[in-house]
Coordinates of C-alpha atoms in Angstrom, one line a residue:
M1 CA -17.3 27.1 0.7
T2 CA -19.8 25.4 -2.0
G3 CA -21.0 22.3 -2.5
A4 CA -22.9 20.0 0.1
V5 CA -21.1 19.4 3.7
I6 CA -21.8 16.3 5.6
R7 CA -21.1 16.0 9.2
G8 CA -20.2 13.1 11.5
R9 CA -18.2 12.0 14.6
T10 CA -16.4 9.1 15.7
R11 CA -16.9 7.6 19.4
Y12 CA -13.8 7.3 20.8
A13 CA -13.9 3.6 21.5
R14 CA -14.9 2.9 17.8
A15 CA -11.7 4.9 16.9
V16 CA -9.5 2.6 19.1
K17 CA -11.1 -0.7 17.7
G18 CA -11.1 0.6 14.3
F19 CA -7.7 2.0 14.0
L20 CA -5.4 0.4 11.5
L21 CA -1.9 1.1 12.6
A22 CA -0.6 2.0 9.4
L23 CA -2.7 1.9 6.2
V24 CA 0.3 2.3 4.0
L25 CA 2.6 2.0 7.1
L26 CA 5.8 3.9 5.5
A27 CA 8.5 4.8 7.7
A28 CA 9.3 8.0 6.0
A29 CA 12.4 8.5 8.0
C30 CA 14.2 5.7 6.6
Q31 CA 17.4 6.0 4.8
T32 CA 17.3 3.5 1.7
A33 CA 20.7 4.4 0.1
S34 CA 24.0 3.9 1.2
A35 CA 24.5 7.6 1.5
P36 CA 22.7 10.5 0.0
P37 CA 24.1 11.9 -3.6
A38 CA 25.3 15.7 -3.5
P39 CA 22.9 18.1 -4.1
P40 CA 23.1 19.6 -7.5
A41 CA 26.0 22.0 -8.0
A42 CA 25.0 25.7 -8.1
T43 CA 24.5 27.2 -10.9
T44 CA 24.1 31.0 -12.4
A45 CA 21.8 32.5 -15.0
D46 CA 24.8 31.8 -17.8
E47 CA 25.8 28.2 -16.4
R48 CA 24.7 25.5 -18.6
V49 CA 23.3 23.1 -16.7
T50 CA 23.7 19.2 -17.9
F51 CA 22.6 16.1 -17.0
N52 CA 25.8 14.9 -15.7
N53 CA 26.5 18.1 -13.5
Q54 CA 23.0 18.6 -12.1
V55 CA 20.2 16.9 -13.3
V56 CA 21.0 13.4 -12.1
R57 CA 21.8 14.3 -8.6
V58 CA 18.4 15.3 -8.3
F59 CA 17.2 11.9 -10.4
Q60 CA 19.1 10.2 -7.5
R61 CA 18.1 11.8 -4.6
H62 CA 14.4 11.6 -5.2
C63 CA 13.7 9.5 -8.2
Q64 CA 15.9 6.3 -8.5
E65 CA 14.3 4.3 -5.4
C66 CA 11.5 3.8 -7.8
H67 CA 13.0 4.8 -11.1
R68 CA 15.7 2.1 -11.9
P69 CA 15.8 -1.7 -13.3
G70 CA 14.3 -4.4 -11.2
E71 CA 11.6 -1.8 -9.6
V72 CA 8.1 -1.0 -9.9
A73 CA 8.0 2.6 -12.0
P74 CA 7.4 2.3 -15.6
F75 CA 10.9 3.5 -16.6
A76 CA 14.2 4.3 -15.5
L77 CA 16.0 7.3 -14.7
T78 CA 19.5 6.3 -14.3
T79 CA 21.4 7.2 -17.3
Y80 CA 21.3 10.0 -19.7
R81 CA 19.3 7.9 -22.5
D82 CA 17.0 7.2 -19.7
A83 CA 16.1 11.0 -18.8
Y84 CA 17.0 11.9 -22.6
A85 CA 13.9 9.7 -23.8
R86 CA 11.6 11.0 -21.2
R87 CA 12.6 14.7 -20.6
D88 CA 9.3 16.4 -21.8
D89 CA 7.1 14.0 -19.4
I90 CA 9.7 14.9 -16.7
V91 CA 9.1 18.5 -16.9
D92 CA 5.5 18.0 -16.5
A93 CA 5.6 15.7 -13.9
V94 CA 7.5 17.7 -11.7
R95 CA 5.9 21.2 -12.3
S96 CA 2.3 19.7 -11.4
R97 CA 4.1 18.2 -8.6
Y98 CA 2.7 14.6 -9.6
M99 CA 6.1 13.3 -8.9
P100 CA 8.0 12.4 -6.9
P101 CA 4.7 11.3 -4.7
W102 CA 4.7 13.8 -1.8
K103 CA 1.3 15.0 -1.3
A104 CA 1.3 16.9 1.8
V105 CA 1.1 20.7 1.3
P106 CA 4.1 22.4 3.2
G107 CA 2.9 24.3 6.4
H108 CA 0.6 21.7 7.5
G109 CA 2.4 19.2 9.5
D110 CA 6.1 19.2 10.1
F111 CA 7.1 15.7 8.6
T112 CA 10.5 13.8 8.3
G113 CA 11.5 12.0 4.9
V114 CA 10.2 15.1 2.6
R115 CA 10.2 13.7 -1.1
R116 CA 9.1 16.9 -2.6
L117 CA 11.2 19.0 -5.0
S118 CA 12.4 22.3 -4.2
D119 CA 11.6 25.3 -6.6
A120 CA 15.0 25.4 -7.6
E121 CA 15.0 21.8 -8.4
V122 CA 12.2 21.8 -10.4
D123 CA 13.3 25.0 -12.0
L124 CA 16.9 23.4 -12.9
I125 CA 15.3 20.5 -14.4
A126 CA 13.1 22.5 -16.6
R127 CA 15.9 24.8 -17.4
W128 CA 17.9 21.8 -18.6
V129 CA 15.3 20.9 -21.0
A130 CA 14.7 24.0 -22.5
D131 CA 18.6 24.3 -23.1
G132 CA 18.5 21.2 -25.3
A133 CA 18.6 18.9 -22.4
T134 CA 22.6 17.8 -22.8
E135 CA 24.8 15.4 -21.5
G136 CA 27.5 17.1 -19.7
E137 CA 31.1 15.8 -19.5
P138 CA 32.0 12.4 -18.1
H139 CA 34.2 13.6 -15.4
D140 CA 31.0 15.3 -13.6
L141 CA 28.9 12.2 -13.5
P142 CA 28.6 11.4 -9.6
A143 CA 29.2 7.5 -8.7
P144 CA 25.6 5.8 -8.4
P145 CA 24.0 5.3 -5.1
K146 CA 24.3 2.2 -3.1
F147 CA 20.8 0.8 -2.9
P148 CA 19.9 -1.8 -0.2
S149 CA 18.9 -5.3 -1.1
G150 CA 17.6 -7.9 1.6
W151 CA 16.9 -7.0 5.2
T152 CA 17.6 -3.3 5.7
L153 CA 16.6 -3.2 9.4
G154 CA 18.7 -6.5 10.1
T155 CA 18.3 -10.2 10.5
P156 CA 14.8 -10.5 11.7
G157 CA 13.9 -12.6 14.7
A158 CA 10.8 -14.1 13.2
V159 CA 9.9 -14.3 9.2
L160 CA 6.1 -14.4 8.3
A161 CA 5.7 -15.3 4.4
M162 CA 2.8 -15.7 2.0
E163 CA 2.2 -19.4 2.3
E164 CA 2.3 -19.9 -1.5
P165 CA 3.3 -17.9 -4.8
F166 CA 0.5 -15.8 -6.2
T167 CA 1.0 -14.9 -9.9
V168 CA 0.3 -11.9 -11.5
P169 CA -1.4 -11.9 -15.6
P170 CA 0.7 -10.2 -17.8
R171 CA -0.9 -6.7 -19.2
T172 CA -2.9 -6.1 -15.5
R173 CA -3.4 -3.0 -13.5
D174 CA -4.5 -2.5 -9.7
V175 CA -4.7 -6.2 -8.6
Y176 CA -5.5 -5.6 -4.8
R177 CA -4.9 -9.2 -3.0
C178 CA -4.9 -10.0 0.6
F179 CA -3.4 -13.1 2.4
S180 CA -3.9 -14.6 5.5
I181 CA -0.9 -15.5 7.2
P182 CA -0.6 -17.2 11.1
I183 CA 1.6 -15.5 13.4
R184 CA 2.9 -17.7 15.4
V185 CA 4.5 -16.3 18.9
P186 CA 5.0 -18.2 22.1
G187 CA 3.2 -17.4 25.5
D188 CA 1.3 -14.1 25.7
G189 CA 2.2 -12.7 22.6
R190 CA 5.5 -10.8 21.9
F191 CA 6.4 -7.2 21.7
I192 CA 7.7 -5.7 18.6
R193 CA 10.3 -3.2 18.2
A194 CA 10.5 -3.1 14.1
S195 CA 8.7 -4.6 11.6
E196 CA 10.2 -4.7 7.7
V197 CA 7.9 -5.7 4.8
L198 CA 10.5 -7.9 1.8
P199 CA 8.5 -7.5 -1.7
G200 CA 9.3 -10.5 -3.4
N201 CA 8.8 -9.2 -6.7
R202 CA 9.4 -5.7 -7.0
K203 CA 8.8 -5.1 -10.6
V204 CA 4.9 -5.8 -9.8
V205 CA 4.4 -4.8 -6.1
H206 CA 3.2 -1.1 -5.9
H207 CA 2.5 -1.2 -2.1
V208 CA 2.1 -3.4 0.7
V209 CA -0.7 -2.8 3.8
T210 CA -0.7 -5.1 6.9
F211 CA -3.8 -6.1 9.0
L212 CA -4.1 -7.8 12.1
D213 CA -7.0 -10.7 12.3
L214 CA -8.2 -11.6 15.7
T215 CA -11.1 -13.1 14.6
G216 CA -10.3 -15.6 11.7
R217 CA -12.3 -14.2 9.5
S218 CA -9.5 -13.7 6.9
V219 CA -9.3 -17.6 6.7
E220 CA -13.1 -17.8 6.0
L221 CA -12.7 -15.0 2.8
D222 CA -9.7 -16.7 1.8
R223 CA -11.7 -19.9 1.8
A224 CA -14.5 -18.6 -0.2
E225 CA -12.3 -17.7 -3.1
P226 CA -10.2 -19.9 -5.5
G227 CA -6.5 -19.4 -5.6
P228 CA -3.9 -18.0 -3.1
G229 CA -5.9 -15.4 -1.2
Y230 CA -9.1 -13.3 -1.9
T231 CA -9.8 -9.9 -3.5
C232 CA -9.5 -6.9 -1.2
F233 CA -9.8 -3.0 -2.1
G234 CA -10.5 -0.7 0.6
G235 CA -9.7 -3.0 3.4
P236 CA -9.1 -6.5 4.4
G237 CA -13.0 -7.1 4.6
F238 CA -13.4 -7.2 8.4
D239 CA -12.4 -4.8 11.5
S240 CA -9.2 -4.5 12.3
P241 CA -7.3 -3.4 15.4
G242 CA -4.1 -3.0 13.8
G243 CA -1.4 -3.7 11.4
L244 CA 2.6 -4.6 11.4
G245 CA 3.8 -2.2 9.1
G246 CA 3.9 -1.8 5.2
W247 CA 5.9 -1.1 2.3
A248 CA 6.6 1.4 -0.4
P249 CA 9.1 2.2 -2.4
G250 CA 11.6 4.2 -0.6
Y251 CA 10.0 3.2 2.8
P252 CA 10.9 -0.5 3.6
G253 CA 10.1 -0.9 7.6
I254 CA 9.2 0.9 10.7
E255 CA 11.0 1.0 13.9
I256 CA 8.9 2.6 16.8
P257 CA 10.5 4.4 19.5
P258 CA 12.2 3.0 22.5
G259 CA 10.1 2.5 25.5
V260 CA 7.1 2.1 23.6
A261 CA 4.9 -1.0 23.9
W262 CA 3.9 -2.4 20.5
R263 CA 2.3 -5.9 21.2
I264 CA 1.4 -8.9 19.0
P265 CA -2.0 -10.4 20.5
P266 CA -2.1 -14.2 21.0
G267 CA -3.8 -16.3 18.0
A268 CA -3.6 -13.6 15.5
R269 CA -3.2 -13.7 12.1
L270 CA -1.9 -11.1 10.0
V271 CA -3.3 -10.0 6.6
V272 CA -1.2 -8.9 3.9
Q273 CA -2.9 -6.4 1.1
L274 CA -0.8 -6.1 -1.7
H275 CA -1.3 -3.8 -4.9
Y276 CA 0.2 -5.2 -7.9
N277 CA 0.6 -3.7 -11.4
N278 CA 2.1 -5.9 -14.3
P279 CA 2.7 -3.7 -17.5
G280 CA 4.8 -6.6 -18.9
D281 CA 3.8 -9.3 -21.3
A282 CA 4.6 -12.3 -19.1
P283 CA 3.2 -13.4 -15.8
E284 CA 5.2 -12.4 -12.9
T285 CA 5.0 -14.5 -9.6
D286 CA 5.7 -13.0 -6.0
V287 CA 6.1 -14.0 -2.7
T288 CA 6.0 -11.5 0.1
R289 CA 7.7 -11.8 3.4
I290 CA 7.2 -9.5 6.8
G291 CA 10.8 -9.7 9.0
L292 CA 9.6 -8.9 13.0
H293 CA 12.0 -7.7 15.4
F294 CA 11.5 -8.1 19.2
T295 CA 12.0 -6.1 22.4
S296 CA 11.4 -7.0 26.1
G297 CA 10.9 -3.5 27.0
P298 CA 11.3 -1.7 29.5
F299 CA 8.3 0.5 28.4
D300 CA 6.7 3.5 29.8
R301 CA 4.4 4.6 26.7
R302 CA 1.9 2.5 24.6
L303 CA 1.0 3.0 21.0
H304 CA -2.3 4.6 20.5
G305 CA -4.6 5.0 17.5
V306 CA -7.0 7.6 16.6
L307 CA -9.7 7.7 14.0
A308 CA -11.8 10.2 12.6
S309 CA -14.1 8.7 10.5
A310 CA -17.7 9.6 9.1
W311 CA -20.0 7.0 8.0
N312 CA -23.5 7.0 6.2
F313 CA -22.9 9.6 3.9
V314 CA -23.9 10.1 0.2
I315 CA -22.4 11.9 -2.6
P316 CA -24.8 12.9 -5.4
A317 CA -24.0 12.1 -9.0
G318 CA -22.7 14.7 -10.8
A319 CA -21.8 16.9 -7.6
P320 CA -18.2 18.5 -8.6
R321 CA -17.9 19.2 -5.1
T322 CA -19.0 17.6 -1.5
T323 CA -17.4 18.4 1.9
V324 CA -17.8 15.5 4.4
V325 CA -16.4 16.3 7.9
A326 CA -15.4 13.7 10.6
R327 CA -14.9 14.3 13.9
T328 CA -13.6 11.9 17.0
D329 CA -12.6 13.0 20.8
V330 CA -9.4 12.3 22.7
Q331 CA -9.8 11.3 26.2
E332 CA -6.5 11.1 27.5
D333 CA -3.0 12.8 27.0
L334 CA -1.4 11.8 23.9
E335 CA 1.6 12.5 21.6
A336 CA 0.8 12.1 17.8
I337 CA 3.9 10.9 15.8
A338 CA 2.2 10.2 12.3
V339 CA -0.8 11.1 10.6
H340 CA -2.8 8.9 7.6
A341 CA -5.3 10.3 5.1
H342 CA -8.0 7.7 3.5
M343 CA -10.3 8.1 0.7
H344 CA -11.1 6.1 -2.5
L345 CA -11.1 7.1 -6.3
I346 CA -13.2 10.2 -6.5
G347 CA -11.7 12.2 -3.4
R348 CA -10.1 15.2 -4.0
A349 CA -8.5 16.7 -0.9
M350 CA -8.4 16.3 3.0
T351 CA -7.8 18.4 5.9
V352 CA -6.8 17.1 9.2
T353 CA -6.8 19.6 11.9
A354 CA -6.7 19.4 16.0
L355 CA -8.7 21.2 17.7
L356 CA -7.0 22.0 21.1
P357 CA -8.8 22.3 24.6
S358 CA -7.0 26.1 24.4
G359 CA -9.0 27.0 21.3
R360 CA -5.7 26.7 19.0
R361 CA -6.1 25.0 16.0
E362 CA -3.1 22.8 15.2
P363 CA -2.6 21.7 11.4
L364 CA -1.7 18.5 10.9
L365 CA -2.0 17.4 7.6
R366 CA -3.4 18.8 4.1
I367 CA -3.6 17.0 0.8
D368 CA -4.7 19.1 -2.3
D369 CA -4.4 16.7 -4.8
W370 CA -5.4 13.3 -3.2
D371 CA -4.4 10.3 -5.4
F372 CA -5.6 6.8 -4.2
D373 CA -2.4 5.0 -5.1
W374 CA 0.0 7.4 -3.3
Q375 CA -1.3 7.1 0.3
L376 CA 1.6 7.9 2.6
L377 CA 1.8 7.8 6.5
Y378 CA 3.5 11.2 7.2
Y379 CA 5.8 11.1 9.9
F380 CA 6.4 14.1 12.4
K381 CA 9.8 15.4 13.1
R382 CA 8.9 15.8 16.5
P383 CA 5.4 14.5 18.5
V384 CA 2.5 16.6 18.4
A385 CA 0.7 16.9 21.7
L386 CA -2.8 16.2 22.1
P387 CA -4.3 16.9 25.2
A388 CA -7.4 15.0 26.6
G389 CA -10.1 17.0 25.4
T390 CA -8.7 17.6 21.7
I391 CA -10.8 17.3 18.8
V392 CA -9.5 15.4 15.4
E393 CA -11.2 16.9 12.6
A394 CA -10.9 15.5 8.9
E395 CA -12.6 17.3 6.6
C396 CA -12.8 15.7 3.3
V397 CA -13.8 16.9 -0.3
Y398 CA -15.2 14.4 -3.3
D399 CA -15.8 15.1 -7.1
N400 CA -18.3 13.2 -8.5
S401 CA -18.8 14.9 -11.9
P402 CA -18.2 13.7 -15.4
G403 CA -15.0 15.9 -15.3
N404 CA -13.0 14.1 -12.9
L405 CA -11.0 11.5 -14.7
R406 CA -10.7 9.4 -12.0
N407 CA -14.6 9.2 -11.3
P408 CA -15.1 4.9 -12.1
S409 CA -18.4 5.5 -12.6
K410 CA -19.2 6.5 -16.4
P411 CA -21.8 8.5 -16.2
P412 CA -21.4 9.3 -12.7
R413 CA -23.6 7.9 -10.0
V414 CA -24.7 8.3 -6.6
V415 CA -21.5 7.4 -4.3
R416 CA -22.2 6.0 -0.9
S417 CA -20.0 5.4 2.3
G418 CA -18.6 1.7 2.1
F419 CA -15.5 -0.4 1.6
G420 CA -16.4 -1.0 -2.2
T421 CA -14.2 0.1 -5.2
T422 CA -16.9 2.6 -6.1
D423 CA -17.9 3.3 -2.3
E424 CA -16.3 6.0 -0.5
M425 CA -14.4 6.4 2.6
C426 CA -13.6 9.7 4.7
Q427 CA -10.9 9.2 7.4
A428 CA -7.9 10.3 9.2
R429 CA -5.5 8.1 11.8
V430 CA -3.4 9.7 13.9
L431 CA -0.7 7.3 15.2
S432 CA 0.0 8.4 18.7
T433 CA 1.7 7.1 22.2
A434 CA 0.2 7.2 25.4
R435 CA 1.6 6.6 29.0
L436 CA 1.4 3.4 30.3
K437 CA -1.0 3.4 33.2
G438 CA 1.1 3.8 36.7
R439 CA 3.9 5.4 34.8
G440 CA 4.1 9.3 36.1

């Protein structure tokens, strides 16, 4: 390995306190269409590939959740005319694996809801374009999928909403805005079984992240800045013990396993961080809502967060490769149900590994082409056992060279750890469950 290597260790107590329950909080197992369309029809080397018979089925399964009218993607892929106009861009995007946005490398964690195109699907699209990108016969065109509108998890027991609309100016990108919302629940708090975020304007909402505020700090930050909410980028501006789900296209809600306790602390506020993009020529307004579903148990496990986080590191100006390693100890038997990686703009790659007491290395997640705009919470198909004594390790790689097109500083400058736009972070979060005390 070339370049500098910086190592850090997270204290276990800090890991629990600072764990952001779901940074993009995406339930990858959610089904967003009424029924998945049929897979592309099998083709032989001599058979002609058409939009109606094969290609549109790939788009329906993997692309149209975002690429349809009224959604956040910059163009639709629902009709032949849509796809033909973008045919060369589509081939480039799928060959490079830029689209669909699924960053996890196969073989490092076994996840639900995989959006990654198969090699056969990529070849099918490339062959369609190479053969002239023909439309095909009308009778081959499948019915369009029915995407849900409104609440997908049923009527919530409580709805939290932004207290006033926020206006996104025209022709703006990457607006990060936090809104502080009071959570009013009776007694000593309520237990949640599901949470769902419902964007008010999907044309401009890229993704949503939520954070619990137990101190009221978000109110101070809101008051210090004019207009609804306050500016935020890497986080909400304070240490948060968790969140209540989030949203991105295709991942509308989060449901926790039965028997797991997920509690709202009394007096808490919910900070909703929205990432807005408005490429249009007119301003757009948004009022996003969060629906909560409650349960009274019984419970035998509780949600538990593990955070491996490195701080006080420095990335030299112009350095093409700097590696930062973060580690944290697991002090009780856990079952990992999801994993999430977090860096900022000059992040290049991350690998998350569980170093088990037996000496075995359990791969949890690997991302080779980091993209700040696509931070997913990856759910394991089956819980991964993390016995007490396990070490969770995150290896983060950064590119602070002039050749990194995503580098916000031109020329490159020294980058330090921090929450700001031009700072960097190295964090891996493992969403887990632990047995309640006195339960076996």
